Every structure is written in structure tokens, then in C-alpha cells.
């Protein structure tokens, strides 16, 4: 990459301000993602759910991405990325604010609906923001620019995990599921109302903040060229779909992204179950074990954040597919340790996987869209729909955890074979990208 290539869109103040607000959106959806992962375990304890039923939180949360990605892409294609971002912010805010009536209703399904609406908004946001960042500058610096913007995502994630510990986990009732079931009816209802209120507060405050961001972006985004040149003609949709399906780098990138997002969510969600199993074995209560495990999750996110910035810097010197291959191979080694070392060492290894995942999403995204040209708005939808992996694969892992297993390894340990397989797929995509690059340069 040439040193003279402009890395960030700094041509005028309005454009730079729009870029800053888009980057803020990356942090806000990072916050939503990672305050939600620990809620799988929290809802399970509050309502007395199995691992599979509590993992419906992730299915509802990431299901919205799949449902709205294509409508968002069609909107972007017709009206531009600004419209997609505004609708995304509106839906994102609405989903968060649904937690307020959710507390009054007290039903688990109401919260699942809130998560679904929230991520319908996130689907619009991600389908719009990622290709927007790629387009806001020189093509040669697009991968760097997207990794730079994505580097602010784990900052929001770190804050989300911290809030989940301090504002939620430490304020929830310490009673275990069995203890809750033995309470008198009035006391059980009061405990449920208290816990749901505590769990919902951060989401409601986030919903109010998003209204402010919506207003700012509405005015700042006016007059800024946020998509293509007006003279550029779009091909018919049929031709777009045909071109994308024939692009093997793109189609395999969608598959790799499906497994990457699934691996990420599994590693960050079930680190809680992994840690709880270890710490309860040491004599801690279930509530104490959850808080301790969540601190390891916070460490994982901190490592992810630092590694994202370091990885972005290295991408100026190292080809993206080479970094993707090296990090996915290392992740396979670390996950193997997690599976076969049922101790704190396995937990530390699971934390270290986050350092490997740091640049995977934006790198797969940029590699897949590199040569899609005018088909990028629809191509971006396919990559956002691939986030469905975060909805389906955690349920598969949860089902493994619920299996009765005998032997030296617990079902929690063995369940990490699912993210192991996911990293195998990612490594395969990195090697394919390297082969494709070699052929194109021949």
C-alpha cells in the first residue's frame, strides 16, 4: 500500500463528521452485542431455563440480521447509505426501548421480541455502515479503513461487558434457579420484577442515546455524498445476483463469515458456562462464579480490542489473507487446549482466542467485497445475512452442553468442537483467497 494513499475521509469537515458518527455506530452495536452475550446465562437463571432455551436470546438477537439485511440493501441501492443508517438507528433505538414495557409484562418472549427488533435495526446499520466506510476514500486503503472503523467496535464491547458486570450481574439476586423455585409466590414475583428491572436499565438508556445519535446524523449527513456517483447506473437485480453467485471469492466469503460470527458469539457466550463449571468446582456459588467468569470475558474483549488496533496496523504491511490464515490456525490450537484442558488453563486459552478473532470479520468482509463493484450494496447484504451464524451455531453448542456426557471431559468442554469446526472453515477461506490472489497475479 502506498504511503501517499489517503487512509481516512478528511476532505472536508462535514464528511469527516459523518465518518466519526458512523464509527460511533460501530461502538454502539459493539456495546449491544456484548452486553447481550452474558444475558443468555442471566435469563437462564432468572427464568430457570435450559441452555438451549436461554440461547434463544442469541437466536432472536442475530435472527434480525438475517431478516432485514436484504431489505436494507435494496434501500441502500435505491436511496443511499444515509437512509439505511437512519432507519437502522430508529429500529435499534425502538428495540432497546421495548425493554421498558418488557419489565411490566415480565414474559421471556417479550424480551426476545425486543432483541429481534433491535437487531433488525443493527442489520440496517451494518449493511449500510460497512460498505459506506469502504467507499469513503481510496480503494487501495479500503481494508485498512474498515479495520480502523471496526477497531472501535470492541471499545463499545468492552463497555458493554463492564456494564453487564457492574450494572447487571452484581445487582441481580444471588439466588440460584433452584432457590428461586422454592420461594413463596409473592417473594418470587418481587425477585423476578427486581431482576428484570436491573437487566433492562442499560438497554433503555442506550435507546435514549440512540435517539440523540439519530438526530445528529440526520443533520450532519445532509449534503454528504454517502454512496455512489449520481451518474453511475445500477444493473438489474437479476444481473447482480447472477454476478455475485458466480464470484467464488464472494460466495465463500459469505460462508466464512457465517462460521466466523458463530465462532465469535460461541466463544464469548459460553465462556460464562465454561468459567462457571470451573469456579463452582472450586467452591464458589453460581452467582459468584458468573461474575468471575464474566471478568474473564472482559479480559477476552480487552485483548480483542488491543489486537484489533495492532492487527489494523499490521495490515498496512501484511496481506489480509496471510493474517487471516495465521490467526485462524492459531485459534485452532487454542480451541484444542480449551477442549482438552478442563481447568483455568483452558479458560485462559479461550480468552486468548479473542486475540485471533480481532481482524477476522472486517478482513473477510473486505476480501469478499473487493471485486464486487456496483453489486456491493447487495453483496453487503449477503455478508450481513451471514451473521445468522451467530443465531444458529450457539444453539448447536448449547444442545451439546445439555447432553449427558460421561468421562473426564465435560459436555461444556466438548461443545467447543463447534467453534473449532468454524475456525477450520475460516482457515480454508484464507487459503482459498491466497490461491485466488496468486492466480489473479499470474
GROMACS .gro file of C-alpha atoms in nm:
model
  442
    1UNK     CA    1   0.000   0.000   0.000
    2UNK     CA    2   0.140   0.339  -0.098
    3UNK     CA    3   0.222   0.575   0.181
    4UNK     CA    4   0.062   0.864  -0.011
    5UNK     CA    5  -0.277   0.691  -0.017
    6UNK     CA    6  -0.526   0.884   0.199
    7UNK     CA    7  -0.637   0.642   0.469
    8UNK     CA    8  -0.934   0.832   0.615
    9UNK     CA    9  -1.200   1.060   0.457
   10UNK     CA   10  -1.073   1.402   0.564
   11UNK     CA   11  -1.152   1.609   0.255
   12UNK     CA   12  -1.396   1.838   0.442
   13UNK     CA   13  -1.538   1.883   0.792
   14UNK     CA   14  -1.888   1.758   0.708
   15UNK     CA   15  -1.759   1.435   0.556
   16UNK     CA   16  -1.522   1.377   0.848
   17UNK     CA   17  -1.808   1.442   1.095
   18UNK     CA   18  -2.027   1.188   0.914
   19UNK     CA   19  -1.741   0.937   0.927
   20UNK     CA   20  -1.698   0.996   1.303
   21UNK     CA   21  -2.071   0.935   1.365
   22UNK     CA   22  -2.059   0.615   1.157
   23UNK     CA   23  -1.760   0.497   1.361
   24UNK     CA   24  -1.961   0.575   1.676
   25UNK     CA   25  -2.230   0.340   1.544
   26UNK     CA   26  -1.968   0.064   1.531
   27UNK     CA   27  -1.907   0.117   1.905
   28UNK     CA   28  -2.278   0.128   1.987
   29UNK     CA   29  -2.358  -0.202   1.820
   30UNK     CA   30  -2.049  -0.350   1.987
   31UNK     CA   31  -2.199  -0.239   2.319
   32UNK     CA   32  -2.532  -0.403   2.233
   33UNK     CA   33  -2.367  -0.727   2.121
   34UNK     CA   34  -2.155  -0.775   2.431
   35UNK     CA   35  -2.391  -0.661   2.698
   36UNK     CA   36  -2.626  -0.923   2.548
   37UNK     CA   37  -2.393  -1.228   2.546
   38UNK     CA   38  -2.392  -1.262   2.929
   39UNK     CA   39  -2.771  -1.225   2.931
   40UNK     CA   40  -2.802  -1.580   2.798
   41UNK     CA   41  -2.688  -1.711   3.134
   42UNK     CA   42  -2.873  -1.439   3.326
   43UNK     CA   43  -3.210  -1.513   3.163
   44UNK     CA   44  -3.147  -1.883   3.218
   45UNK     CA   45  -3.104  -1.829   3.592
   46UNK     CA   46  -3.390  -1.579   3.622
   47UNK     CA   47  -3.646  -1.795   3.440
   48UNK     CA   48  -3.497  -2.140   3.516
   49UNK     CA   49  -3.429  -2.222   3.150
   50UNK     CA   50  -3.219  -2.493   2.988
   51UNK     CA   51  -2.909  -2.392   2.791
   52UNK     CA   52  -3.097  -2.437   2.464
   53UNK     CA   53  -3.396  -2.222   2.571
   54UNK     CA   54  -3.176  -1.949   2.718
   55UNK     CA   55  -2.972  -1.944   2.395
   56UNK     CA   56  -3.289  -1.829   2.217
   57UNK     CA   57  -3.167  -1.484   2.323
   58UNK     CA   58  -2.891  -1.522   2.064
   59UNK     CA   59  -3.131  -1.667   1.807
   60UNK     CA   60  -3.364  -1.367   1.843
   61UNK     CA   61  -3.074  -1.121   1.858
   62UNK     CA   62  -2.895  -1.243   1.546
   63UNK     CA   63  -3.210  -1.352   1.361
   64UNK     CA   64  -3.294  -0.989   1.294
   65UNK     CA   65  -2.973  -0.952   1.096
   66UNK     CA   66  -3.082  -1.222   0.854
   67UNK     CA   67  -3.439  -1.097   0.808
   68UNK     CA   68  -3.357  -0.732   0.736
   69UNK     CA   69  -3.024  -0.747   0.553
   70UNK     CA   70  -3.169  -0.777   0.202
   71UNK     CA   71  -3.440  -0.511   0.253
   72UNK     CA   72  -3.166  -0.284   0.388
   73UNK     CA   73  -2.950  -0.350   0.083
   74UNK     CA   74  -3.239  -0.275  -0.154
   75UNK     CA   75  -3.299   0.052   0.031
   76UNK     CA   76  -2.929   0.141   0.011
   77UNK     CA   77  -2.933   0.063  -0.359
   78UNK     CA   78  -3.227   0.295  -0.417
   79UNK     CA   79  -3.187   0.572  -0.158
   80UNK     CA   80  -2.823   0.555  -0.045
   81UNK     CA   81  -2.646   0.456   0.275
   82UNK     CA   82  -2.769   0.759   0.473
   83UNK     CA   83  -3.129   0.635   0.460
   84UNK     CA   84  -3.021   0.288   0.570
   85UNK     CA   85  -2.829   0.426   0.866
   86UNK     CA   86  -3.120   0.646   0.979
   87UNK     CA   87  -3.371   0.359   0.962
   88UNK     CA   88  -3.120   0.137   1.141
   89UNK     CA   89  -3.079   0.386   1.425
   90UNK     CA   90  -3.459   0.421   1.458
   91UNK     CA   91  -3.517   0.045   1.482
   92UNK     CA   92  -3.213  -0.006   1.706
   93UNK     CA   93  -3.348   0.255   1.947
   94UNK     CA   94  -3.701   0.111   1.936
   95UNK     CA   95  -3.579  -0.239   2.023
   96UNK     CA   96  -3.391  -0.110   2.325
   97UNK     CA   97  -3.687   0.095   2.446
   98UNK     CA   98  -3.910  -0.217   2.425
   99UNK     CA   99  -3.728  -0.340   2.735
  100UNK     CA  100  -3.927  -0.089   2.941
  101UNK     CA  101  -4.268  -0.247   2.870
  102UNK     CA  102  -4.093  -0.585   2.880
  103UNK     CA  103  -4.034  -0.539   3.253
  104UNK     CA  104  -4.403  -0.465   3.306
  105UNK     CA  105  -4.515  -0.772   3.107
  106UNK     CA  106  -4.249  -0.995   3.266
  107UNK     CA  107  -4.264  -1.256   2.990
  108UNK     CA  108  -3.948  -1.403   2.834
  109UNK     CA  109  -4.098  -1.381   2.483
  110UNK     CA  110  -4.134  -1.003   2.515
  111UNK     CA  111  -3.760  -0.966   2.564
  112UNK     CA  112  -3.693  -1.196   2.268
  113UNK     CA  113  -3.911  -0.963   2.056
  114UNK     CA  114  -3.714  -0.662   2.182
  115UNK     CA  115  -3.385  -0.828   2.083
  116UNK     CA  116  -3.527  -0.912   1.739
  117UNK     CA  117  -3.642  -0.553   1.671
  118UNK     CA  118  -3.307  -0.424   1.798
  119UNK     CA  119  -3.113  -0.633   1.551
  120UNK     CA  120  -3.345  -0.552   1.263
  121UNK     CA  121  -3.202  -0.204   1.322
  122UNK     CA  122  -2.849  -0.337   1.352
  123UNK     CA  123  -2.896  -0.519   1.021
  124UNK     CA  124  -2.977  -0.187   0.851
  125UNK     CA  125  -2.682  -0.023   1.029
  126UNK     CA  126  -2.424  -0.287   0.941
  127UNK     CA  127  -2.549  -0.333   0.585
  128UNK     CA  128  -2.510   0.042   0.539
  129UNK     CA  129  -2.212   0.136   0.755
  130UNK     CA  130  -1.961  -0.128   0.642
  131UNK     CA  131  -1.980  -0.061   0.266
  132UNK     CA  132  -2.008   0.312   0.337
  133UNK     CA  133  -1.673   0.306   0.516
  134UNK     CA  134  -1.523   0.106   0.229
  135UNK     CA  135  -1.645   0.367  -0.020
  136UNK     CA  136  -1.537   0.677   0.175
  137UNK     CA  137  -1.190   0.702   0.028
  138UNK     CA  138  -0.934   0.538  -0.195
  139UNK     CA  139  -0.997   0.173  -0.291
  140UNK     CA  140  -0.641   0.070  -0.201
  141UNK     CA  141  -0.692   0.177   0.160
  142UNK     CA  142  -1.045   0.031   0.194
  143UNK     CA  143  -0.943  -0.273   0.403
  144UNK     CA  144  -0.739  -0.054   0.637
  145UNK     CA  145  -1.025   0.196   0.667
  146UNK     CA  146  -1.281  -0.073   0.752
  147UNK     CA  147  -1.047  -0.231   1.008
  148UNK     CA  148  -0.991   0.115   1.157
  149UNK     CA  149  -1.366   0.172   1.193
  150UNK     CA  150  -1.419  -0.183   1.320
  151UNK     CA  151  -1.144  -0.124   1.579
  152UNK     CA  152  -1.391   0.097   1.768
  153UNK     CA  153  -1.643  -0.186   1.783
  154UNK     CA  154  -1.462  -0.371   2.066
  155UNK     CA  155  -1.435  -0.044   2.262
  156UNK     CA  156  -1.813  -0.049   2.279
  157UNK     CA  157  -1.795  -0.421   2.354
  158UNK     CA  158  -1.562  -0.361   2.648
  159UNK     CA  159  -1.802  -0.104   2.788
  160UNK     CA  160  -2.092  -0.345   2.734
  161UNK     CA  161  -1.920  -0.621   2.931
  162UNK     CA  162  -1.821  -0.380   3.209
  163UNK     CA  163  -2.180  -0.253   3.235
  164UNK     CA  164  -2.310  -0.610   3.236
  165UNK     CA  165  -2.086  -0.684   3.536
  166UNK     CA  166  -2.133  -0.365   3.737
  167UNK     CA  167  -2.486  -0.260   3.644
  168UNK     CA  168  -2.644  -0.605   3.594
  169UNK     CA  169  -2.459  -0.913   3.726
  170UNK     CA  170  -2.358  -0.760   4.061
  171UNK     CA  171  -2.710  -0.622   4.116
  172UNK     CA  172  -2.908  -0.932   4.026
  173UNK     CA  173  -3.040  -1.150   4.305
  174UNK     CA  174  -2.769  -1.404   4.401
  175UNK     CA  175  -3.030  -1.679   4.433
  176UNK     CA  176  -2.977  -1.986   4.214
  177UNK     CA  177  -3.254  -2.125   3.995
  178UNK     CA  178  -3.344  -2.394   4.249
  179UNK     CA  179  -3.357  -2.139   4.532
  180UNK     CA  180  -3.588  -1.917   4.327
  181UNK     CA  181  -3.825  -2.207   4.267
  182UNK     CA  182  -3.856  -2.267   4.642
  183UNK     CA  183  -3.956  -1.906   4.722
  184UNK     CA  184  -4.314  -1.812   4.821
  185UNK     CA  185  -4.511  -1.679   4.524
  186UNK     CA  186  -4.511  -1.312   4.631
  187UNK     CA  187  -4.139  -1.314   4.705
  188UNK     CA  188  -4.064  -1.494   4.377
  189UNK     CA  189  -4.261  -1.232   4.181
  190UNK     CA  190  -4.078  -0.948   4.360
  191UNK     CA  191  -3.739  -1.109   4.286
  192UNK     CA  192  -3.833  -1.154   3.920
  193UNK     CA  193  -3.950  -0.791   3.889
  194UNK     CA  194  -3.632  -0.664   4.053
  195UNK     CA  195  -3.401  -0.870   3.829
  196UNK     CA  196  -3.584  -0.779   3.508
  197UNK     CA  197  -3.570  -0.410   3.601
  198UNK     CA  198  -3.194  -0.430   3.666
  199UNK     CA  199  -3.134  -0.623   3.343
  200UNK     CA  200  -3.337  -0.377   3.134
  201UNK     CA  201  -3.198  -0.043   3.253
  202UNK     CA  202  -2.884  -0.035   3.033
  203UNK     CA  203  -3.091  -0.114   2.723
  204UNK     CA  204  -3.339   0.166   2.793
  205UNK     CA  205  -3.058   0.420   2.844
  206UNK     CA  206  -2.895   0.302   2.520
  207UNK     CA  207  -3.226   0.352   2.339
  208UNK     CA  208  -3.239   0.714   2.456
  209UNK     CA  209  -2.878   0.775   2.348
  210UNK     CA  210  -2.957   0.637   2.003
  211UNK     CA  211  -3.228   0.899   1.958
  212UNK     CA  212  -2.959   1.167   2.004
  213UNK     CA  213  -2.729   0.995   1.752
  214UNK     CA  214  -3.018   0.974   1.505
  215UNK     CA  215  -3.079   1.349   1.524
  216UNK     CA  216  -2.708   1.431   1.486
  217UNK     CA  217  -2.663   1.204   1.186
  218UNK     CA  218  -2.981   1.333   1.024
  219UNK     CA  219  -2.835   1.684   1.007
  220UNK     CA  220  -2.464   1.604   0.963
  221UNK     CA  221  -2.531   1.355   0.683
  222UNK     CA  222  -2.719   1.608   0.472
  223UNK     CA  223  -2.527   1.709   0.163
  224UNK     CA  224  -2.254   1.446   0.213
  225UNK     CA  225  -2.202   1.202  -0.075
  226UNK     CA  226  -2.266   0.875   0.108
  227UNK     CA  227  -2.293   0.628  -0.177
  228UNK     CA  228  -2.209   0.628  -0.545
  229UNK     CA  229  -2.174   0.898  -0.805
  230UNK     CA  230  -2.516   1.008  -0.925
  231UNK     CA  231  -2.425   0.928  -1.284
  232UNK     CA  232  -2.345   0.563  -1.210
  233UNK     CA  233  -2.617   0.332  -1.341
  234UNK     CA  234  -2.717   0.026  -1.142
  235UNK     CA  235  -2.754  -0.309  -1.319
  236UNK     CA  236  -3.081  -0.506  -1.292
  237UNK     CA  237  -3.115  -0.707  -0.972
  238UNK     CA  238  -3.115  -1.033  -1.167
  239UNK     CA  239  -2.774  -0.949  -1.312
  240UNK     CA  240  -2.646  -0.851  -0.968
  241UNK     CA  241  -2.748  -1.181  -0.808
  242UNK     CA  242  -2.605  -1.375  -1.100
  243UNK     CA  243  -2.272  -1.191  -1.077
  244UNK     CA  244  -2.248  -1.243  -0.701
  245UNK     CA  245  -2.327  -1.614  -0.717
  246UNK     CA  246  -2.059  -1.659  -0.983
  247UNK     CA  247  -1.799  -1.478  -0.770
  248UNK     CA  248  -1.636  -1.762  -0.572
  249UNK     CA  249  -1.438  -1.526  -0.350
  250UNK     CA  250  -1.763  -1.357  -0.253
  251UNK     CA  251  -1.977  -1.670  -0.203
  252UNK     CA  252  -1.712  -1.847   0.001
  253UNK     CA  253  -1.664  -1.527   0.197
  254UNK     CA  254  -2.032  -1.537   0.295
  255UNK     CA  255  -1.988  -1.895   0.420
  256UNK     CA  256  -1.670  -1.800   0.610
  257UNK     CA  257  -1.848  -1.502   0.767
  258UNK     CA  258  -2.135  -1.727   0.879
  259UNK     CA  259  -1.893  -1.952   1.067
  260UNK     CA  260  -1.682  -1.662   1.195
  261UNK     CA  261  -1.975  -1.481   1.357
  262UNK     CA  262  -2.095  -1.811   1.502
  263UNK     CA  263  -1.748  -1.879   1.646
  264UNK     CA  264  -1.724  -1.530   1.793
  265UNK     CA  265  -2.062  -1.549   1.965
  266UNK     CA  266  -1.999  -1.902   2.092
  267UNK     CA  267  -1.662  -1.812   2.241
  268UNK     CA  268  -1.799  -1.501   2.411
  269UNK     CA  269  -2.127  -1.652   2.527
  270UNK     CA  270  -2.022  -1.993   2.654
  271UNK     CA  271  -1.707  -1.865   2.824
  272UNK     CA  272  -1.957  -1.797   3.105
  273UNK     CA  273  -2.068  -2.162   3.124
  274UNK     CA  274  -1.705  -2.275   3.090
  275UNK     CA  275  -1.596  -2.047   3.375
  276UNK     CA  276  -1.895  -2.129   3.597
  277UNK     CA  277  -1.815  -2.501   3.571
  278UNK     CA  278  -1.457  -2.437   3.680
  279UNK     CA  279  -1.531  -2.191   3.962
  280UNK     CA  280  -1.823  -2.384   4.113
  281UNK     CA  281  -1.583  -2.679   4.126
  282UNK     CA  282  -1.357  -2.456   4.336
  283UNK     CA  283  -1.638  -2.391   4.588
  284UNK     CA  284  -1.783  -2.063   4.463
  285UNK     CA  285  -2.161  -2.014   4.439
  286UNK     CA  286  -2.328  -1.999   4.098
  287UNK     CA  287  -2.376  -1.620   4.121
  288UNK     CA  288  -2.013  -1.565   4.230
  289UNK     CA  289  -1.892  -1.795   3.952
  290UNK     CA  290  -2.087  -1.599   3.690
  291UNK     CA  291  -1.924  -1.273   3.797
  292UNK     CA  292  -1.576  -1.432   3.797
  293UNK     CA  293  -1.635  -1.585   3.453
  294UNK     CA  294  -1.760  -1.251   3.325
  295UNK     CA  295  -1.432  -1.091   3.430
  296UNK     CA  296  -1.250  -1.340   3.206
  297UNK     CA  297  -1.492  -1.240   2.931
  298UNK     CA  298  -1.395  -0.878   2.994
  299UNK     CA  299  -1.028  -0.977   2.962
  300UNK     CA  300  -1.110  -1.150   2.632
  301UNK     CA  301  -1.275  -0.837   2.499
  302UNK     CA  302  -0.985  -0.619   2.614
  303UNK     CA  303  -0.746  -0.849   2.428
  304UNK     CA  304  -0.976  -0.837   2.124
  305UNK     CA  305  -0.974  -0.457   2.133
  306UNK     CA  306  -0.596  -0.425   2.160
  307UNK     CA  307  -0.544  -0.690   1.892
  308UNK     CA  308  -0.786  -0.514   1.655
  309UNK     CA  309  -0.573  -0.196   1.664
  310UNK     CA  310  -0.249  -0.394   1.635
  311UNK     CA  311  -0.391  -0.606   1.354
  312UNK     CA  312  -0.507  -0.296   1.167
  313UNK     CA  313  -0.153  -0.158   1.186
  314UNK     CA  314  -0.004  -0.487   1.061
  315UNK     CA  315  -0.247  -0.490   0.768
  316UNK     CA  316  -0.051  -0.200   0.621
  317UNK     CA  317   0.246  -0.436   0.584
  318UNK     CA  318   0.093  -0.786   0.558
  319UNK     CA  319  -0.159  -0.907   0.303
  320UNK     CA  320  -0.503  -0.962   0.464
  321UNK     CA  321  -0.539  -1.328   0.360
  322UNK     CA  322  -0.200  -1.412   0.516
  323UNK     CA  323  -0.301  -1.262   0.851
  324UNK     CA  324  -0.637  -1.436   0.833
  325UNK     CA  325  -0.470  -1.774   0.771
  326UNK     CA  326  -0.214  -1.733   1.051
  327UNK     CA  327  -0.469  -1.620   1.310
  328UNK     CA  328  -0.726  -1.888   1.226
  329UNK     CA  329  -0.455  -2.158   1.254
  330UNK     CA  330  -0.352  -2.023   1.596
  331UNK     CA  331  -0.719  -2.013   1.703
  332UNK     CA  332  -0.749  -2.384   1.622
  333UNK     CA  333  -0.458  -2.463   1.855
  334UNK     CA  334  -0.607  -2.253   2.136
  335UNK     CA  335  -0.954  -2.406   2.100
  336UNK     CA  336  -0.797  -2.752   2.116
  337UNK     CA  337  -0.639  -2.657   2.451
  338UNK     CA  338  -0.980  -2.528   2.567
  339UNK     CA  339  -1.141  -2.863   2.483
  340UNK     CA  340  -0.879  -3.093   2.635
  341UNK     CA  341  -0.772  -2.889   2.938
  342UNK     CA  342  -1.072  -2.870   3.175
  343UNK     CA  343  -0.912  -2.615   3.406
  344UNK     CA  344  -0.821  -2.248   3.437
  345UNK     CA  345  -0.560  -2.312   3.166
  346UNK     CA  346  -0.839  -2.397   2.924
  347UNK     CA  347  -1.021  -2.080   3.028
  348UNK     CA  348  -0.712  -1.868   2.966
  349UNK     CA  349  -0.670  -2.032   2.628
  350UNK     CA  350  -1.030  -1.948   2.545
  351UNK     CA  351  -0.960  -1.585   2.637
  352UNK     CA  352  -0.659  -1.587   2.403
  353UNK     CA  353  -0.880  -1.691   2.110
  354UNK     CA  354  -1.021  -1.338   2.112
  355UNK     CA  355  -0.683  -1.202   2.007
  356UNK     CA  356  -0.701  -1.425   1.699
  357UNK     CA  357  -1.056  -1.317   1.613
  358UNK     CA  358  -0.972  -0.946   1.620
  359UNK     CA  359  -0.938  -0.872   1.247
  360UNK     CA  360  -1.140  -1.164   1.108
  361UNK     CA  361  -1.480  -1.003   1.047
  362UNK     CA  362  -1.365  -0.690   0.861
  363UNK     CA  363  -1.094  -0.883   0.675
  364UNK     CA  364  -1.337  -1.149   0.547
  365UNK     CA  365  -1.583  -0.869   0.466
  366UNK     CA  366  -1.330  -0.666   0.266
  367UNK     CA  367  -1.187  -0.971   0.084
  368UNK     CA  368  -1.534  -1.087  -0.018
  369UNK     CA  369  -1.642  -0.745  -0.149
  370UNK     CA  370  -1.313  -0.643  -0.307
  371UNK     CA  371  -1.421  -0.706  -0.667
  372UNK     CA  372  -1.800  -0.676  -0.645
  373UNK     CA  373  -1.808  -0.320  -0.787
  374UNK     CA  374  -2.160  -0.188  -0.850
  375UNK     CA  375  -2.300  -0.504  -0.690
  376UNK     CA  376  -2.155  -0.407  -0.348
  377UNK     CA  377  -2.482  -0.286  -0.182
  378UNK     CA  378  -2.648  -0.626  -0.243
  379UNK     CA  379  -2.323  -0.813  -0.176
  380UNK     CA  380  -2.301  -0.639   0.161
  381UNK     CA  381  -2.646  -0.777   0.245
  382UNK     CA  382  -2.525  -1.133   0.193
  383UNK     CA  383  -2.240  -1.077   0.435
  384UNK     CA  384  -2.472  -0.927   0.695
  385UNK     CA  385  -2.719  -1.214   0.645
  386UNK     CA  386  -2.425  -1.442   0.724
  387UNK     CA  387  -2.443  -1.304   1.078
  388UNK     CA  388  -2.720  -1.564   1.109
  389UNK     CA  389  -2.433  -1.789   1.216
  390UNK     CA  390  -2.444  -1.605   1.548
  391UNK     CA  391  -2.807  -1.710   1.580
  392UNK     CA  392  -2.786  -2.078   1.481
  393UNK     CA  393  -2.445  -2.207   1.586
  394UNK     CA  394  -2.473  -2.109   1.957
  395UNK     CA  395  -2.793  -2.317   1.974
  396UNK     CA  396  -2.598  -2.614   1.836
  397UNK     CA  397  -2.330  -2.566   2.100
  398UNK     CA  398  -2.594  -2.524   2.371
  399UNK     CA  399  -2.752  -2.852   2.264
  400UNK     CA  400  -2.414  -3.024   2.307
  401UNK     CA  401  -2.378  -2.870   2.654
  402UNK     CA  402  -2.718  -3.010   2.753
  403UNK     CA  403  -2.617  -3.364   2.650
  404UNK     CA  404  -2.538  -3.613   2.929
  405UNK     CA  405  -2.168  -3.690   2.894
  406UNK     CA  406  -1.959  -3.934   3.097
  407UNK     CA  407  -1.581  -3.929   3.113
  408UNK     CA  408  -1.302  -3.691   3.209
  409UNK     CA  409  -1.423  -3.412   2.978
  410UNK     CA  410  -1.750  -3.233   3.050
  411UNK     CA  411  -2.014  -3.153   2.789
  412UNK     CA  412  -1.909  -2.784   2.817
  413UNK     CA  413  -1.555  -2.873   2.709
  414UNK     CA  414  -1.670  -3.099   2.428
  415UNK     CA  415  -1.913  -2.835   2.299
  416UNK     CA  416  -1.620  -2.623   2.182
  417UNK     CA  417  -1.575  -2.864   1.892
  418UNK     CA  418  -1.840  -2.644   1.721
  419UNK     CA  419  -1.622  -2.327   1.718
  420UNK     CA  420  -1.323  -2.549   1.630
  421UNK     CA  421  -1.500  -2.657   1.311
  422UNK     CA  422  -1.585  -2.292   1.243
  423UNK     CA  423  -1.219  -2.189   1.250
  424UNK     CA  424  -1.137  -2.475   1.013
  425UNK     CA  425  -1.378  -2.318   0.762
  426UNK     CA  426  -1.219  -1.974   0.810
  427UNK     CA  427  -0.870  -2.115   0.757
  428UNK     CA  428  -0.996  -2.279   0.438
  429UNK     CA  429  -1.126  -1.943   0.312
  430UNK     CA  430  -0.797  -1.772   0.388
  431UNK     CA  431  -0.606  -2.037   0.192
  432UNK     CA  432  -0.855  -2.012  -0.096
  433UNK     CA  433  -0.814  -1.631  -0.101
  434UNK     CA  434  -0.439  -1.673  -0.115
  435UNK     CA  435  -0.471  -1.919  -0.407
  436UNK     CA  436  -0.712  -1.686  -0.590
  437UNK     CA  437  -0.476  -1.391  -0.541
  438UNK     CA  438  -0.186  -1.594  -0.682
  439UNK     CA  439  -0.393  -1.688  -0.989
  440UNK     CA  440  -0.504  -1.328  -1.049
  441UNK     CA  441  -0.145  -1.206  -1.032
  442UNK     CA  442  -0.015  -1.478  -1.266
   0.00000   0.00000   0.00000
